Amino acid sequence: MRVLSGIQPTGRPHWGNYFGAIRQYIALQDADQAFYFIANLHALTTVRDRDQLRQLSLDTAMDLLALGLNPDQATLFVQSDIPQVSELCWLLMTGTPLGLLERCHAYKDKKAKGLSADTGLFTYPVLQAADILLYDSDTVPVGEDQLQHIEVCRDIAGSFNHVYGDVFVIPKAKVLDQAARVPGTDGEKMSKSYGNTLELFAETKPQRKQIMRIVTDSRAMEDPKEPVGDVLFDLYALFATDTERAEMADLYNRGGFGYGEVKKALAEVAERYFAEPRARRAELAAQPKKVREILGDGAARARKKASEVLARVQEACGVK
Ligand code: ADP
Ligand code: TRP
């Protein structure tokens, strides 16, 4: 079985990204073959500063490694290190109906806002299909927001197979568990676009300040409160042990506590939780050469599979 997923290097990861996606990707690395890549070609549709894009790509690799991605078990690479993906993207575009892409959310939303979209954003789902099909991937773990793109990929692969014979493995999406919808500092879903994120590798002091500013209700000290659904409790529960969680729930149910205490406890469990990854992240940051080597090895492995599949596709459609 081949599991594959891509992560766009568009910003620093936050708690929502970790619990909603990264942690789950890493848990899948024991699959026969897990391929994870840094989607820098996709990120070009939004990050248009070369130094920033390079830095974010390397940072994303370090984040994943620090959080437990094992490069001996999973293949980690940068999308643009596999030029075959661009060629496959073209071959797929020749058989992709405009209507299929016009229905895709990212493009449709931008157009609805009256903004002008470029061809990169419009054909974004075809490049994503190439990412998946190039490695005969059968399982693609993604958040719900990406399901449409996987459907597009299946459509494109299906039409291609219909015309040229059984060339592509038709992949399936594996929807990540979004039960872990992590709230942000304002109680809304944590998201870069809402400016309410708590980053995984933020400096401790400023992050404590951010935690102290998490919006709470005006409940009186002595009043009890239902824990589940409270932003602070829900965040605390992500990091706490079962016993700690039960004790905190008791405290909520009894009342007689202030939100300040809970915020302090939250900062402590979060710092404990990320202490090891943070130390590993610092070690990796001091060895960028080693990280580049890991990405180089990953790319070599990925290219091997990519050239085999691309040759099969070229043969099938008569360009070789
Ligand atoms: P953002 O909303 O901050 O831009 P992305 O859209 O880049 O985050 O999300 C990357 C991955 O992280 C997706 O798979 C998404 O489902 C997951 N994710 C993002 N925010 C959250 C959240 N608050 N709770 C759970 N998962 C999240
Ligand atoms: N579009 C995905 C996102 O924004 C990233 C991505 C690019 C991807 N190529 C992929 C995900 C292939 C899964 C498979 O999250």
Coordinates of C-alpha atoms and ligand atoms in Angstrom, one line a residue:
M1 CA 0.0 0.0 0.0
R2 CA 1.3 3.5 -0.8
V3 CA 0.1 6.4 1.4
L4 CA 0.9 9.8 0.0
S5 CA 0.2 13.3 1.1
G6 CA 1.5 16.8 0.5
I7 CA 1.9 19.8 2.9
Q8 CA 2.1 23.3 1.6
P9 CA 4.9 25.3 3.1
T10 CA 2.9 28.5 3.6
G11 CA 3.4 29.3 7.3
R12 CA 4.4 28.1 10.7
P13 CA 2.4 25.1 11.9
H14 CA -0.1 25.7 14.7
W15 CA -1.8 23.4 17.2
G16 CA -4.7 22.9 14.8
N17 CA -2.4 21.7 12.0
Y18 CA -0.7 19.3 14.4
F19 CA -3.8 17.6 15.9
G20 CA -5.9 17.9 12.7
A21 CA -3.2 16.7 10.3
I22 CA 0.5 16.3 11.0
R23 CA 0.1 14.0 13.9
Q24 CA -2.2 11.7 11.9
Y25 CA 0.2 11.7 8.9
I26 CA 3.0 10.6 11.1
A27 CA 0.9 7.9 12.6
L28 CA 0.5 6.5 9.0
Q29 CA 4.2 6.2 8.3
D30 CA 4.2 2.5 9.2
A31 CA 2.2 1.8 6.0
D32 CA 4.2 -0.3 3.5
Q33 CA 5.3 2.9 1.7
A34 CA 4.5 6.3 3.0
F35 CA 5.4 9.3 0.8
Y36 CA 5.2 12.8 2.2
F37 CA 6.2 15.9 0.3
I38 CA 6.5 19.6 0.7
A39 CA 4.3 21.1 -1.9
N40 CA 6.4 24.1 -2.8
L41 CA 5.1 24.3 -6.4
H42 CA 1.6 24.6 -5.0
A43 CA 2.8 27.2 -2.5
L44 CA 4.0 29.4 -5.4
T45 CA 0.3 30.3 -6.0
T46 CA 0.5 32.3 -2.7
V47 CA 4.1 32.7 -1.6
R48 CA 5.9 35.0 -4.1
D49 CA 9.1 35.8 -2.2
R50 CA 11.9 33.4 -3.1
D51 CA 13.8 33.6 0.2
Q52 CA 10.6 33.1 2.1
L53 CA 9.6 30.1 0.1
R54 CA 13.0 28.4 0.4
Q55 CA 13.0 29.1 4.1
L56 CA 9.4 27.9 4.7
S57 CA 10.1 24.7 2.7
L58 CA 13.2 23.8 4.8
D59 CA 11.3 24.8 8.0
T60 CA 8.4 22.5 7.1
A61 CA 10.8 19.6 6.6
M62 CA 12.4 20.3 10.0
D63 CA 9.0 20.6 11.7
L64 CA 7.9 17.2 10.3
L65 CA 11.2 15.5 11.3
A66 CA 11.1 17.1 14.8
L67 CA 7.5 15.9 15.3
G68 CA 8.4 12.3 14.6
L69 CA 8.5 11.7 10.9
N70 CA 11.1 9.0 10.5
P71 CA 13.0 9.4 7.2
D72 CA 14.1 5.7 7.3
Q73 CA 10.5 4.7 7.4
A74 CA 8.8 7.3 5.3
T75 CA 10.0 9.1 2.1
L76 CA 10.2 12.8 2.7
F77 CA 10.9 15.0 -0.3
V78 CA 10.3 18.4 -1.9
Q79 CA 7.8 18.5 -4.8
S80 CA 10.0 20.5 -7.2
D81 CA 12.9 18.0 -6.8
I82 CA 10.8 15.6 -8.9
P83 CA 10.5 17.4 -12.3
Q84 CA 8.5 14.4 -13.7
V85 CA 5.5 15.9 -11.8
S86 CA 5.3 18.9 -14.1
E87 CA 5.4 16.7 -17.2
L88 CA 2.7 14.5 -15.9
C89 CA 0.7 17.5 -15.0
W90 CA 0.7 18.6 -18.7
L91 CA -0.2 15.2 -19.9
L92 CA -3.2 15.2 -17.5
M93 CA -4.2 18.7 -18.4
T94 CA -4.7 17.6 -22.0
G95 CA -7.6 15.4 -20.9
T96 CA -9.1 17.6 -18.1
P97 CA -12.4 19.4 -19.0
L98 CA -12.5 23.1 -18.0
G99 CA -15.8 22.5 -16.3
L100 CA -14.2 20.1 -13.8
L101 CA -11.8 22.8 -12.6
E102 CA -14.3 25.7 -12.8
R103 CA -16.2 23.9 -10.0
C104 CA -13.2 23.7 -7.6
H105 CA -13.6 25.8 -4.5
A106 CA -10.3 27.7 -4.4
Y107 CA -10.8 29.1 -7.9
K108 CA -14.6 29.5 -7.6
D109 CA -14.3 31.4 -4.3
K110 CA -11.7 33.8 -5.7
K111 CA -13.7 34.5 -8.8
A112 CA -16.9 35.0 -6.7
K113 CA -15.0 37.7 -4.8
G114 CA -14.3 39.4 -8.1
L115 CA -10.6 38.7 -7.8
S116 CA -8.6 37.7 -10.8
A117 CA -7.2 34.2 -10.5
D118 CA -4.1 33.0 -12.3
T119 CA -3.8 29.8 -14.3
G120 CA -1.7 28.3 -11.5
L121 CA -4.6 28.5 -9.1
F122 CA -7.0 27.2 -11.8
T123 CA -4.9 24.2 -12.6
Y124 CA -3.8 23.6 -9.0
P125 CA -6.0 20.4 -8.8
V126 CA -4.3 18.9 -11.9
L127 CA -0.9 19.3 -10.3
Q128 CA -2.3 17.7 -7.2
A129 CA -3.6 14.8 -9.3
A130 CA -0.1 14.5 -10.8
D131 CA 1.4 14.4 -7.3
I132 CA -0.8 11.5 -6.4
L133 CA -0.8 9.5 -9.7
L134 CA 2.9 9.8 -10.2
Y135 CA 3.7 7.4 -7.4
D136 CA 0.8 4.9 -7.9
S137 CA -0.5 6.1 -4.6
D138 CA -3.6 4.3 -3.3
T139 CA -4.4 6.1 -0.1
V140 CA -4.3 9.9 0.3
P141 CA -4.8 11.2 3.9
V142 CA -6.3 14.7 3.8
G143 CA -8.5 17.0 5.7
E144 CA -12.1 17.4 4.5
D145 CA -11.3 20.6 2.7
Q146 CA -9.2 18.6 0.2
L147 CA -11.8 15.9 -0.6
Q148 CA -12.9 17.8 -3.8
H149 CA -9.3 17.7 -5.1
I150 CA -9.1 13.9 -4.6
E151 CA -12.4 13.5 -6.4
V152 CA -10.9 15.6 -9.3
C153 CA -7.9 13.3 -9.3
R154 CA -10.0 10.2 -9.5
D155 CA -12.0 11.7 -12.3
I156 CA -8.9 12.6 -14.3
A157 CA -7.3 9.2 -13.7
G158 CA -10.6 7.5 -14.7
S159 CA -10.9 9.3 -18.0
F160 CA -7.3 8.8 -18.8
N161 CA -7.6 5.0 -18.1
H162 CA -10.8 5.0 -20.2
V163 CA -8.9 6.4 -23.2
Y164 CA -5.5 4.8 -22.9
G165 CA -6.1 1.6 -20.9
D166 CA -5.3 0.8 -17.3
V167 CA -2.5 3.3 -16.8
F168 CA -3.2 4.7 -13.3
V169 CA -4.0 3.3 -9.9
I170 CA -7.2 5.0 -8.8
P171 CA -6.5 6.5 -5.3
K172 CA -8.8 6.8 -2.4
A173 CA -9.0 9.6 0.1
K174 CA -8.6 8.8 3.8
V175 CA -10.3 11.6 5.6
L176 CA -8.4 12.7 8.7
D177 CA -10.2 12.7 11.9
Q178 CA -11.4 16.3 12.2
A179 CA -13.1 15.5 15.5
A180 CA -9.9 17.2 16.7
R181 CA -11.1 20.6 15.5
V182 CA -8.9 22.8 17.5
P183 CA -10.3 26.1 18.7
G184 CA -8.1 29.3 18.4
T185 CA -7.5 32.0 21.0
D186 CA -10.9 33.7 20.1
G187 CA -12.9 30.4 20.3
E188 CA -13.3 30.1 16.5
K189 CA -11.6 27.3 14.6
M190 CA -7.8 27.9 14.8
S191 CA -6.6 29.1 11.5
K192 CA -3.8 31.2 10.0
S193 CA -6.4 33.2 8.1
Y194 CA -8.2 34.2 11.4
G195 CA -5.0 35.3 13.2
N196 CA -6.0 33.2 16.2
T197 CA -3.3 30.5 16.2
L198 CA -0.9 29.1 18.8
E199 CA 2.2 27.9 17.0
L200 CA 3.9 24.6 17.8
F201 CA 7.4 26.0 18.0
A202 CA 6.7 29.5 19.3
E203 CA 8.9 31.1 22.0
T204 CA 7.6 30.1 25.4
K205 CA 7.2 33.7 26.9
P206 CA 5.2 35.3 24.1
Q207 CA 3.1 32.2 23.8
R208 CA 2.3 32.3 27.5
K209 CA 1.1 35.9 26.9
Q210 CA -1.1 34.7 24.0
I211 CA -2.6 31.9 26.2
M212 CA -3.3 34.4 29.0
R213 CA -5.3 36.5 26.4
I214 CA -7.5 33.6 25.3
V215 CA -11.1 34.9 25.3
T216 CA -13.2 33.5 28.2
D217 CA -16.8 34.2 29.4
S218 CA -17.7 36.3 32.4
R219 CA -18.5 33.4 34.7
A220 CA -18.0 34.2 38.4
M221 CA -15.2 32.4 40.3
E222 CA -17.5 30.3 42.4
D223 CA -19.9 29.1 39.5
P224 CA -19.5 25.6 38.2
K225 CA -19.2 25.1 34.5
E226 CA -19.6 22.4 31.9
P227 CA -16.0 21.6 30.8
V228 CA -16.5 20.2 27.3
G229 CA -17.0 22.9 24.8
D230 CA -15.1 25.5 26.8
V231 CA -12.1 26.7 24.8
L232 CA -9.6 26.4 27.6
F233 CA -10.8 23.0 28.7
D234 CA -10.8 21.7 25.1
L235 CA -7.3 22.9 24.5
Y236 CA -6.1 21.5 27.9
A237 CA -7.6 18.1 27.0
L238 CA -5.4 17.9 23.9
F239 CA -2.2 17.8 26.0
A240 CA -3.3 16.4 29.4
T241 CA -3.0 12.8 30.6
D242 CA -6.3 11.1 31.3
T243 CA -5.9 11.7 35.1
E244 CA -5.2 15.4 34.6
R245 CA -8.2 15.8 32.2
A246 CA -10.5 14.1 34.8
E247 CA -9.2 16.3 37.5
M248 CA -9.7 19.4 35.4
A249 CA -13.2 18.3 34.5
D250 CA -13.9 17.9 38.3
L251 CA -12.7 21.4 39.0
Y252 CA -15.0 22.8 36.3
N253 CA -17.9 20.8 37.6
R254 CA -17.3 22.0 41.2
G255 CA -16.7 25.6 40.4
G256 CA -14.6 27.8 42.6
F257 CA -11.8 28.3 40.1
G258 CA -10.5 31.2 38.0
Y259 CA -9.7 31.0 34.3
G260 CA -6.2 32.3 35.1
E261 CA -5.4 29.0 36.8
V262 CA -6.6 27.0 33.8
K263 CA -4.6 29.1 31.4
K264 CA -1.5 28.6 33.5
A265 CA -2.1 24.8 33.6
L266 CA -2.7 24.9 29.8
A267 CA 0.6 26.6 29.1
E268 CA 2.4 24.0 31.3
V269 CA 0.9 20.9 29.7
A270 CA 1.4 22.3 26.2
E271 CA 5.1 23.1 26.9
R272 CA 5.6 19.6 28.4
Y273 CA 3.9 18.1 25.3
F274 CA 6.2 19.8 22.8
A275 CA 9.4 19.8 24.9
E276 CA 11.0 16.9 23.0
P277 CA 10.0 18.0 19.5
R278 CA 11.2 21.5 20.4
A279 CA 14.6 20.2 21.4
R280 CA 14.8 18.1 18.2
R281 CA 13.7 21.1 16.2
A282 CA 16.5 23.2 17.6
E283 CA 19.0 20.4 16.8
L284 CA 17.8 20.1 13.2
A285 CA 17.9 23.9 12.8
A286 CA 21.5 23.8 13.6
Q287 CA 22.1 21.1 10.9
P288 CA 20.4 22.4 7.8
K289 CA 22.9 20.3 5.7
K290 CA 21.7 17.1 7.3
V291 CA 18.1 18.1 6.6
R292 CA 18.9 18.8 3.0
E293 CA 20.6 15.3 2.8
I294 CA 17.4 13.7 4.1
L295 CA 15.4 15.5 1.5
G296 CA 17.9 14.6 -1.2
D297 CA 17.6 10.9 -0.2
G298 CA 13.9 11.1 -0.2
A299 CA 13.9 12.8 -3.6
A300 CA 16.1 10.1 -5.1
R301 CA 13.7 7.4 -3.9
A302 CA 10.6 9.3 -5.1
R303 CA 12.3 10.0 -8.5
K304 CA 12.9 6.3 -9.0
K305 CA 9.2 5.5 -8.8
A306 CA 8.2 8.7 -10.7
S307 CA 10.3 7.9 -13.7
E308 CA 8.9 4.4 -13.9
V309 CA 5.3 5.7 -13.8
L310 CA 5.9 8.6 -16.1
A311 CA 7.5 6.2 -18.7
R312 CA 4.4 4.1 -18.5
V313 CA 2.1 7.1 -19.1
Q314 CA 4.2 8.5 -22.0
E315 CA 4.2 5.1 -23.6
A316 CA 0.4 4.8 -23.2
C317 CA -0.3 8.2 -24.8
G318 CA 2.2 7.9 -27.6
V319 CA 4.8 10.5 -26.7
K320 CA 7.5 7.9 -26.3
Ligands
ADP1 P1 -5.0 27.1 8.2 O1 -6.5 27.1 8.3 O2 -4.3 27.6 9.4 O3 -4.6 27.9 6.9 P2 -4.4 24.8 6.6 O4 -5.7 25.0 5.8 O5 -3.1 25.0 6.0 O6 -4.6 25.6 8.0 O7 -4.5 23.3 7.2 C1 -3.6 22.3 7.0 C2 -4.2 21.1 7.7 O8 -4.4 21.3 9.1 C3 -5.5 20.6 7.1 O9 -5.5 19.2 6.9 C4 -6.5 21.0 8.1 O10 -7.6 20.2 8.1 C5 -5.8 21.0 9.4 N1 -6.3 22.0 10.3 C6 -6.1 23.3 10.2 N2 -6.7 24.0 11.3 C7 -7.2 23.1 12.1 C8 -8.0 23.1 13.3 N3 -8.3 24.3 13.9 N4 -8.4 22.0 13.8 C9 -8.1 20.8 13.2 N5 -7.4 20.7 12.1 C10 -7.0 21.8 11.5
TRP2 N1 -3.5 20.9 -1.7 C1 -3.1 20.3 -0.4 C2 -3.4 21.3 0.7 O1 -3.5 22.5 0.5 C3 -1.6 20.0 -0.5 C4 -1.3 19.0 -1.5 C5 -0.7 19.2 -2.7 C6 -1.7 17.6 -1.5 N2 -0.6 18.0 -3.4 C7 -1.2 17.0 -2.7 C8 -2.3 16.8 -0.6 C9 -1.3 15.6 -3.0 C10 -2.5 15.4 -0.9 C11 -2.0 14.9 -2.1 O2 -3.4 20.8 1.9

